[in-house]
Tab-separated table of C-alpha atoms in Angstrom:
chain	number	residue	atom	x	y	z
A	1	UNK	CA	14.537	-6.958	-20.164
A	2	UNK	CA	17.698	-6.239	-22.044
A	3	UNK	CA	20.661	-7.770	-22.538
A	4	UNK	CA	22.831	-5.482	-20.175
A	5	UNK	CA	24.324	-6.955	-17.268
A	6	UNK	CA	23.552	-5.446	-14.177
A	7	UNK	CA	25.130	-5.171	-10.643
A	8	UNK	CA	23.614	-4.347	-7.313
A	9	UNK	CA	25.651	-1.068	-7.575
A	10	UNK	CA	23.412	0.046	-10.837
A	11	UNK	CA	20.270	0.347	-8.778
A	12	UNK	CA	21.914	2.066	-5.560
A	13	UNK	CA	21.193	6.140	-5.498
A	14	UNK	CA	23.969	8.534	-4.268
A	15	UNK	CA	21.727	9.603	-0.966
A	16	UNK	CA	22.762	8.329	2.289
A	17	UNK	CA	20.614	5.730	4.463
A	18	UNK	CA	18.662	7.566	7.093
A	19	UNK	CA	17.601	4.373	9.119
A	20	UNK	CA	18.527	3.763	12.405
A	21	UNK	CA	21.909	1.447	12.362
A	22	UNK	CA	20.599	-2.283	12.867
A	23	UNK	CA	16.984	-1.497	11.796
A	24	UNK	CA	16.108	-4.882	9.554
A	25	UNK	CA	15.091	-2.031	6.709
A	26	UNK	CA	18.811	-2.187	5.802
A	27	UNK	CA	19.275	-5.724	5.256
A	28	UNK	CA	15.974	-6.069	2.688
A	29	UNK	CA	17.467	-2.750	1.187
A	30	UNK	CA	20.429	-4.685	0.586
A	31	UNK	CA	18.314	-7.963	-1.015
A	32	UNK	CA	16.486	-5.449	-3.189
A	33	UNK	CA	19.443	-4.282	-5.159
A	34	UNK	CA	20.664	-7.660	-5.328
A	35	UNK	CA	17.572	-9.190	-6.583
A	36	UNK	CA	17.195	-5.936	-8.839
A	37	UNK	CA	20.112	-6.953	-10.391
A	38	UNK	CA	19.712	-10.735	-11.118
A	39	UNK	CA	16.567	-10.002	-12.705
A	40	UNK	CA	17.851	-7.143	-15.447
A	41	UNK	CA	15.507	-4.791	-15.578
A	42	UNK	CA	17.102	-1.516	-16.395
A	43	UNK	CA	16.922	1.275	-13.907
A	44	UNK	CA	15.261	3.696	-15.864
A	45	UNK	CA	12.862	0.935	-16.555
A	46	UNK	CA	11.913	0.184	-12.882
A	47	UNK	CA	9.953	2.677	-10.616
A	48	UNK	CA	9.596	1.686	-6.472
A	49	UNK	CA	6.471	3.679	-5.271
A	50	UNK	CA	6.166	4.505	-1.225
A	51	UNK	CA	3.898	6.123	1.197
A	52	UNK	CA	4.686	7.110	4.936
A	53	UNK	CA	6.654	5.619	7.314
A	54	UNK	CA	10.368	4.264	8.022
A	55	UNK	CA	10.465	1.800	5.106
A	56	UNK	CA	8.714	3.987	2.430
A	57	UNK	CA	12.331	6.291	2.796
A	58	UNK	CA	13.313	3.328	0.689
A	59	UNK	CA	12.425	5.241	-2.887
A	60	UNK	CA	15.473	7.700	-2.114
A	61	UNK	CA	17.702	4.550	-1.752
A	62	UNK	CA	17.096	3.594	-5.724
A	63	UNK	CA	19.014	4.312	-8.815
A	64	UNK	CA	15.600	4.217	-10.244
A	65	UNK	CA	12.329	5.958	-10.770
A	66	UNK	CA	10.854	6.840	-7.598
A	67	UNK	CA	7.746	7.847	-6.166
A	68	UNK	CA	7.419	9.080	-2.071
A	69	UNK	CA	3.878	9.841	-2.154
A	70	UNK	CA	1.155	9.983	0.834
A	71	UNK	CA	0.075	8.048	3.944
A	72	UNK	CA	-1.399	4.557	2.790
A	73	UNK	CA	-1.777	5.933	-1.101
A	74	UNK	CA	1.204	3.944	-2.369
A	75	UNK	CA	-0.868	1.119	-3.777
A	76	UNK	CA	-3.028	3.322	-5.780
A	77	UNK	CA	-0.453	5.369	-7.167
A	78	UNK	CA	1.381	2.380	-8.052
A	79	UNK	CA	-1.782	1.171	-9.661
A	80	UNK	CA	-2.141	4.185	-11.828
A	81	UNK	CA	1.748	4.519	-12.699
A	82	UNK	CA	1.549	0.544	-13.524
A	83	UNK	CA	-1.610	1.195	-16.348
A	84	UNK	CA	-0.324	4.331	-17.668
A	85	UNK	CA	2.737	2.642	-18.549
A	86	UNK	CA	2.681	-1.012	-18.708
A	87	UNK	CA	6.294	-1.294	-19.508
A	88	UNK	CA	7.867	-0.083	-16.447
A	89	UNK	CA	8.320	-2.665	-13.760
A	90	UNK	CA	6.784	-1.318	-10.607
A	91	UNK	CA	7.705	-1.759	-6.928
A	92	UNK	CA	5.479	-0.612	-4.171
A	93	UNK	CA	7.333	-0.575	-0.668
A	94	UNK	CA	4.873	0.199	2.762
A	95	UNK	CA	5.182	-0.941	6.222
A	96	UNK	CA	2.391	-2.632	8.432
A	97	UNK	CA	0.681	0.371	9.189
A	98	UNK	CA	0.879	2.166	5.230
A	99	UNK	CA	0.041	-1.066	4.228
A	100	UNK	CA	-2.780	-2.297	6.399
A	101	UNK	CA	-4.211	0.638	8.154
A	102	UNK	CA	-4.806	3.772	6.142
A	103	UNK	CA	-4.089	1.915	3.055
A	104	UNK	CA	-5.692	-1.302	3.961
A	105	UNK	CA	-8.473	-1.017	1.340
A	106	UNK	CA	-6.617	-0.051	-1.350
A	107	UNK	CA	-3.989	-3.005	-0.485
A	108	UNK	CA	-6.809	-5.476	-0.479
A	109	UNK	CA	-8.410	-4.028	-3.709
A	110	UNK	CA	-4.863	-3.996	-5.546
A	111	UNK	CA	-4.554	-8.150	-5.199
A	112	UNK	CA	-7.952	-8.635	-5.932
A	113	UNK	CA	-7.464	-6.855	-8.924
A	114	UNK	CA	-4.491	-8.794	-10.225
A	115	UNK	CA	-1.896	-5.293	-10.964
A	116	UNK	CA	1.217	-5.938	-12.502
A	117	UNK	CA	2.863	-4.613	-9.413
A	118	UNK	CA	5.315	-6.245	-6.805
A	119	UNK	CA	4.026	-5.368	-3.381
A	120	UNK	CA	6.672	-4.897	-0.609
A	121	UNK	CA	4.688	-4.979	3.042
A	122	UNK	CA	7.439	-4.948	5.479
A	123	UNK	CA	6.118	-5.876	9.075
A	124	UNK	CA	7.695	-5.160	12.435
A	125	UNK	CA	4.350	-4.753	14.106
A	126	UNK	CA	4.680	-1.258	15.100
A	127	UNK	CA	4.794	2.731	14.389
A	128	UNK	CA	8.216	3.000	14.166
A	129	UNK	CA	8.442	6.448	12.440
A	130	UNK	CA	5.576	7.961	14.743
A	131	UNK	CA	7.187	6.629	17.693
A	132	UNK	CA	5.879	3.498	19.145
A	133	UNK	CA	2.121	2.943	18.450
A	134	UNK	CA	0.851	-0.805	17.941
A	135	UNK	CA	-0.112	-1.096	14.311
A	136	UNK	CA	-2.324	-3.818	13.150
A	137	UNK	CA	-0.283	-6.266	13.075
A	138	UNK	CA	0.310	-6.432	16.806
A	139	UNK	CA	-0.420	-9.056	18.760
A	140	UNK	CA	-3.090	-8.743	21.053
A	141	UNK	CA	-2.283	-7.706	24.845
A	142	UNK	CA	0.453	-5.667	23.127
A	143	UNK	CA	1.960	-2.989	25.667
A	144	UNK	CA	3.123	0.007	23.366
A	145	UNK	CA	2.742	4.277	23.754
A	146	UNK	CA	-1.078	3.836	22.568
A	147	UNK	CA	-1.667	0.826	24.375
A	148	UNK	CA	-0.586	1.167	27.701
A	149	UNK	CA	-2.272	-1.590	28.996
A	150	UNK	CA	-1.973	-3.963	26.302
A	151	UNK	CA	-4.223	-3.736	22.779
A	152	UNK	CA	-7.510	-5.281	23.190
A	153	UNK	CA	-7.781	-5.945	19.253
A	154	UNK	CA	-6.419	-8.994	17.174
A	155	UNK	CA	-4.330	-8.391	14.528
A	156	UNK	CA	-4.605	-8.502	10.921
A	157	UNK	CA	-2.004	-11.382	9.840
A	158	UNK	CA	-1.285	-10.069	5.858
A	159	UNK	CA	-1.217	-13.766	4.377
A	160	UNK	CA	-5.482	-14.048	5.372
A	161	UNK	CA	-5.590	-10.553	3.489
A	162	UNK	CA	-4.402	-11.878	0.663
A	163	UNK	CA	-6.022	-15.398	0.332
A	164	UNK	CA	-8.950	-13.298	0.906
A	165	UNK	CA	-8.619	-10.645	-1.577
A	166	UNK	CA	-8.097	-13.559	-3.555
A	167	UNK	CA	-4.444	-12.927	-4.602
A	168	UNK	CA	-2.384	-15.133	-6.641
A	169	UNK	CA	1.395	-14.692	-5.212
A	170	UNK	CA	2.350	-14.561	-2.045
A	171	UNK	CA	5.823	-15.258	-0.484
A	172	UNK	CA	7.148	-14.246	2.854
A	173	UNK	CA	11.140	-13.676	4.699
A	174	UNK	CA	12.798	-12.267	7.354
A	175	UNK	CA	14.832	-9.477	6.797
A	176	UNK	CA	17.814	-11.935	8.222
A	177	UNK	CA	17.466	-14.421	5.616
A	178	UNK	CA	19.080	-12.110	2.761
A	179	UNK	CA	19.571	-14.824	0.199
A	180	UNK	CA	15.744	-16.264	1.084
A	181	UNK	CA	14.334	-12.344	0.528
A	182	UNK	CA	16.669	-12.107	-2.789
A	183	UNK	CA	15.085	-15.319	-3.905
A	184	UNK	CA	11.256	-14.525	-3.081
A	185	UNK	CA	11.856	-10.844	-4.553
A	186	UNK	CA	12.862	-12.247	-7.904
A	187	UNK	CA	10.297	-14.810	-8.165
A	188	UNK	CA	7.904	-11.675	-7.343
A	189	UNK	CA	9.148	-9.734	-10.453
A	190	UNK	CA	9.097	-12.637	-12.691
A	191	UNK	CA	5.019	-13.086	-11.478
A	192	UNK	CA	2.428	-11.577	-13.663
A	193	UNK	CA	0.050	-9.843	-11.687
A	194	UNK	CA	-0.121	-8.474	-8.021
A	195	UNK	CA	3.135	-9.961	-5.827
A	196	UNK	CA	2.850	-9.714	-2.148
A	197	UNK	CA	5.954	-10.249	-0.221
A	198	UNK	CA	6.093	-9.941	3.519
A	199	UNK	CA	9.285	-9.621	5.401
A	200	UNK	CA	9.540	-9.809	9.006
A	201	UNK	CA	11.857	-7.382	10.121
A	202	UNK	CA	13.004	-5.722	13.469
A	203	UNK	CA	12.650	-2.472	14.715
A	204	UNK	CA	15.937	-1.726	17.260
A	205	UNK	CA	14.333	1.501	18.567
A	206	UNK	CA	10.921	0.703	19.597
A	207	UNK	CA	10.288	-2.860	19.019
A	208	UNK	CA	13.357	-4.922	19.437
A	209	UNK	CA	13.565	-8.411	19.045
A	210	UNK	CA	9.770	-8.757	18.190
A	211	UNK	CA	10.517	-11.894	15.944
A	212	UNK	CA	13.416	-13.412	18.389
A	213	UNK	CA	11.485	-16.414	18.822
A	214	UNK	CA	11.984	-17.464	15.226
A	215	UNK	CA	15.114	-16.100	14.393
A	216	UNK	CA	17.432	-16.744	16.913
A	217	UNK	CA	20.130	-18.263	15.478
A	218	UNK	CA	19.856	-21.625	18.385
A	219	UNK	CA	15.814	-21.876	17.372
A	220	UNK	CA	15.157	-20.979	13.789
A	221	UNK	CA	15.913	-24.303	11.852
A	222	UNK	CA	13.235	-25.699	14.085
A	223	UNK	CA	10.802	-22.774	14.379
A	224	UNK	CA	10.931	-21.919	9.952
A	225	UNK	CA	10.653	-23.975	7.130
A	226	UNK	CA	11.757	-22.667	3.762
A	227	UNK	CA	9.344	-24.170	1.590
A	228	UNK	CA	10.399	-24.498	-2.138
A	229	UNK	CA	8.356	-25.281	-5.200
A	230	UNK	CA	8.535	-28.947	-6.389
A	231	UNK	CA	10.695	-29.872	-2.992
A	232	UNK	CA	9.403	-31.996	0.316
A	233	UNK	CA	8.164	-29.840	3.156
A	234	UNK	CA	11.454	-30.394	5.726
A	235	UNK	CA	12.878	-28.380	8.347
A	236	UNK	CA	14.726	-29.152	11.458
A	237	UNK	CA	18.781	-28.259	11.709
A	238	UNK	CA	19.229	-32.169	9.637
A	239	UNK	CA	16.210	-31.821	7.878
A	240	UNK	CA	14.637	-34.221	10.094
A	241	UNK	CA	11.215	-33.076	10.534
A	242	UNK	CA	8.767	-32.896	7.960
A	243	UNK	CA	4.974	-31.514	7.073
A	244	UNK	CA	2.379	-34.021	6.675
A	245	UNK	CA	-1.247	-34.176	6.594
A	246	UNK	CA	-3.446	-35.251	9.403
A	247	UNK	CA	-7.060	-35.071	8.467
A	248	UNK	CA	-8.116	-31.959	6.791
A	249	UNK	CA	-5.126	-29.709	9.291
A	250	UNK	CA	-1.226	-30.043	9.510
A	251	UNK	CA	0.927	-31.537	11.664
A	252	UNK	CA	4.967	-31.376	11.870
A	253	UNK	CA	6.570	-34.863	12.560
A	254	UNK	CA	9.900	-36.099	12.676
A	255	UNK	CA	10.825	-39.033	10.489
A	256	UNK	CA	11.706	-42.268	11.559
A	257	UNK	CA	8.980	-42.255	14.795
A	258	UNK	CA	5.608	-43.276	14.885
A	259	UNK	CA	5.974	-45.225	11.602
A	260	UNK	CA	6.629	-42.009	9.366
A	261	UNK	CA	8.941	-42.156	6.116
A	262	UNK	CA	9.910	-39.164	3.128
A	263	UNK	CA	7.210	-40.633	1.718
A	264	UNK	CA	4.773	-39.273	4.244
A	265	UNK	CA	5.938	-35.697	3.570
A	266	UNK	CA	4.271	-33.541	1.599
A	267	UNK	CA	5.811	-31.829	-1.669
A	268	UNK	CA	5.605	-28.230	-1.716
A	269	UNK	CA	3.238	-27.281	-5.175
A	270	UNK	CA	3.311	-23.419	-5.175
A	271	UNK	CA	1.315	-23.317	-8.629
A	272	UNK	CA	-1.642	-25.513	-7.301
A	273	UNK	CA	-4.691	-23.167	-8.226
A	274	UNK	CA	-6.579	-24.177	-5.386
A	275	UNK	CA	-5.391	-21.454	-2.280
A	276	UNK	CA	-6.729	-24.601	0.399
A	277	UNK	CA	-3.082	-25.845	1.503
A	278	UNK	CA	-2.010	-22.593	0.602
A	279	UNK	CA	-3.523	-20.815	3.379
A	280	UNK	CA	-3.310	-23.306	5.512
A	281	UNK	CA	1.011	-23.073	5.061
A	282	UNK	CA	1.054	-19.052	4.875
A	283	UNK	CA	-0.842	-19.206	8.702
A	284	UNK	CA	1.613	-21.562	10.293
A	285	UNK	CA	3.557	-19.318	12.927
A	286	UNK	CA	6.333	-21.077	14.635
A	287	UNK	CA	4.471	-22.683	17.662
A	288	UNK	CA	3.327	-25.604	16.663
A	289	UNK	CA	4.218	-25.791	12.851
A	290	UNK	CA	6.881	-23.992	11.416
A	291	UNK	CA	6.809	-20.552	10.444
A	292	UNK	CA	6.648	-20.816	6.641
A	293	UNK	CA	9.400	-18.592	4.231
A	294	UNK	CA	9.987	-18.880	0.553
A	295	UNK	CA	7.494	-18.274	-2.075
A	296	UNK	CA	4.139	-20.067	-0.868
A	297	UNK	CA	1.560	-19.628	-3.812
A	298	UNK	CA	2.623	-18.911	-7.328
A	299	UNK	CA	-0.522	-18.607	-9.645
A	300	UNK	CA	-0.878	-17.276	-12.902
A	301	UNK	CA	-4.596	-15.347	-13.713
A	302	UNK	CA	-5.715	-12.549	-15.580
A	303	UNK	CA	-3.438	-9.559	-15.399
A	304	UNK	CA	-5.527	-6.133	-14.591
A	305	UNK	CA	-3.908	-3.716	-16.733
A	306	UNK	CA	-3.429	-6.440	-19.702
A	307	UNK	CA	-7.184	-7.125	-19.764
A	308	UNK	CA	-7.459	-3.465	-19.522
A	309	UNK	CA	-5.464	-2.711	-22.609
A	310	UNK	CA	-6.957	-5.511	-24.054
A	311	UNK	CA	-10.733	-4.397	-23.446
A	312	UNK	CA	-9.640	-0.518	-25.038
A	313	UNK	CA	-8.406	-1.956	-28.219
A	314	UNK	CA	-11.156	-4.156	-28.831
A	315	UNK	CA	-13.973	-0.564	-28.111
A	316	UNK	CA	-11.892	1.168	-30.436
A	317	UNK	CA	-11.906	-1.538	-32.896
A	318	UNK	CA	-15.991	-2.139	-32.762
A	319	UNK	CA	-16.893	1.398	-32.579
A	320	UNK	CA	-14.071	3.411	-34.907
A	321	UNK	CA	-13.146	5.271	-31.894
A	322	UNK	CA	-9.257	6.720	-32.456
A	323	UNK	CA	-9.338	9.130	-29.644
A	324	UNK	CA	-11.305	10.122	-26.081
A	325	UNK	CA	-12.621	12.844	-27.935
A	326	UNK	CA	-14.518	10.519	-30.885
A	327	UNK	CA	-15.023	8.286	-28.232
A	328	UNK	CA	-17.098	11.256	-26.443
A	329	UNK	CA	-18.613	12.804	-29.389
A	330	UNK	CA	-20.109	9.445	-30.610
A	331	UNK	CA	-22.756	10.030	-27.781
A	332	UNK	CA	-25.825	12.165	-27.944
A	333	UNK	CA	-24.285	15.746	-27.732
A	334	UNK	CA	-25.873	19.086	-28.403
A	335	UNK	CA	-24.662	22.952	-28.722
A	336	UNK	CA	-25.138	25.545	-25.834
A	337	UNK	CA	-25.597	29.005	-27.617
């Protein structure tokens, strides 16, 4: 980071937006640049990597380094771009299906190896730039071009990816909440290691309203809770409900009835290594407990490509190697004549 000031404007490229007016890819577009620019990383020291679909158009959007590469490949491109050059700040942007389909093993296998890389999965359960196929994120009995009749499959929710590829950072938004996404995307950069940030975000052409029940405007104080490190676990339109424990599970209450107090309410610890109450906040989903936004686990480990740097320097220094080629030639070798 230098000492330049930066504006949204820095990071914004000179190509028009190709999205559909009202898609929810314009609004996290929007947070990007902002967020971008309250954490000061130049431009030409920032690279956003994509594979296929609407959102990974989102490289052509950036005053930066970009990448547009193939169908659910983004992650390991962004994987090899991140440990051949450890000083860029890298950005990988892919929808549900980039993300979780074709590139689902190479998603998982990115968090569990702790990359330096800020992971973008933007999620409006379906095909949008294929026209209308259910993806894997959803919901089961979905009616869409592929499943006429409804899907007969659950659906991968991303959080229970993560906590089981053992990742360290996760945070989630809706591509409504602009100054929530800005918030979550900075606290992404400033994490060491593999970031995951979901944003929930509408498709206008072939999945409209898909996350209504949440973000309606009449509903959403009631149906989200912004959860904030160090802060009590409230939601309601006064704040008037809270998260407290009951038993090993969760239950929402509001205060003042049935005997519980502030006090009850827990306090949201986003740094806590243990993932237990982690998981158990990222799979809430607006029915019976809030839908949890904000940053939900914030844990610093073991950074791949620092440990990998780390491990070549210390070869080198054990075995006198100052290039591949000594490194090679140190081995048993022999002349073909």
């Amino acid at each position: 980071m230098d000492n330049t000031a930066y504006n949204p404007a820095d990071y914004k490229s000179d190509q028009p937006v190709r999205w559909c007016p009202g898609c929810g890819d314009h609004a996290i577009l929007n947070s990007l640049h902002k967020a971008m620019a309250t954490i000061g990383v130049a431009p030409h020291m920032t690279a956003v990597i994509s594979g296929i679909g609407c959102s990974s158009r989102l490289p052509y959007y950036m005053n930066t380094y970009g990448f547009h590469t193939i169908h659910g490949r983004a992650a390991a491109i962004a994987t090899g771009f991140k440990v051949a050059n450890p000083e860029m700040t890298v950005w990988q942007i892919s929808g549900d299906g980039d993300g979780l389909a074709i590139g689902g093993n190479h998603f998982i296998h990115a968090v569990r190896r702790n990359i330096d890389i800020n992971m973008l999965l933007l999620n409006n359960k379906i095909y949008g730039l294929t026209k209308g196929q259910y993806s894997p994120t959803s919901a089961r009995g979905f009616v869409s071009k592929t499943s006429p009749y409804g899907t007969t499959e659950d659906p991968f929710i991303p959080a229970e990816l993560v906590f089981g590829a053992r990742g360290n950072f996760f945070a989630r938004s809706i591509d409504v909440e602009l100054q929530i996404s800005q918030e979550v995307l900075t606290a992404a950069a400033r994490h060491k290691g593999t970031s995951v940030v979901e944003i929930l975000q509408n498709c206008v052409i072939y999945n409209n309203g898909i996350h209504n029940f949440i973000t309606d405007r009449e509903h959403r104080a009631e149906r989200t809770i912004h959860l904030v490190d160090g802060q009590k676990m409230l939601f309601g339109k006064n704040n008037e409900r809270g998260i407290v424990r009951d038993g090993f599970l969760l239950k929402a209450v509001e205060l003042g009835t049935d005997g519980y107090t502030i006090d009850d309410v827990l306090t949201h610890d986003a740094r806590c290594q243990s993932n237990f109450l982690h998981q158990q906040l990222a799979m809430m989903d607006g029915t019976d407990l809030p839908l949890a936004i904000g940053v939900i686990r914030d844990v610093e480990a073991p950074v791949y490509n620092e440990e990998l740097d780390r491990q070549v320097e210390e070869v080198k220094a054990a075995h006198g190697f100052d290039s591949l080629r000594s490194m090679i030639m140190a081995g048993e070798t022999w002349e073909v004549k």
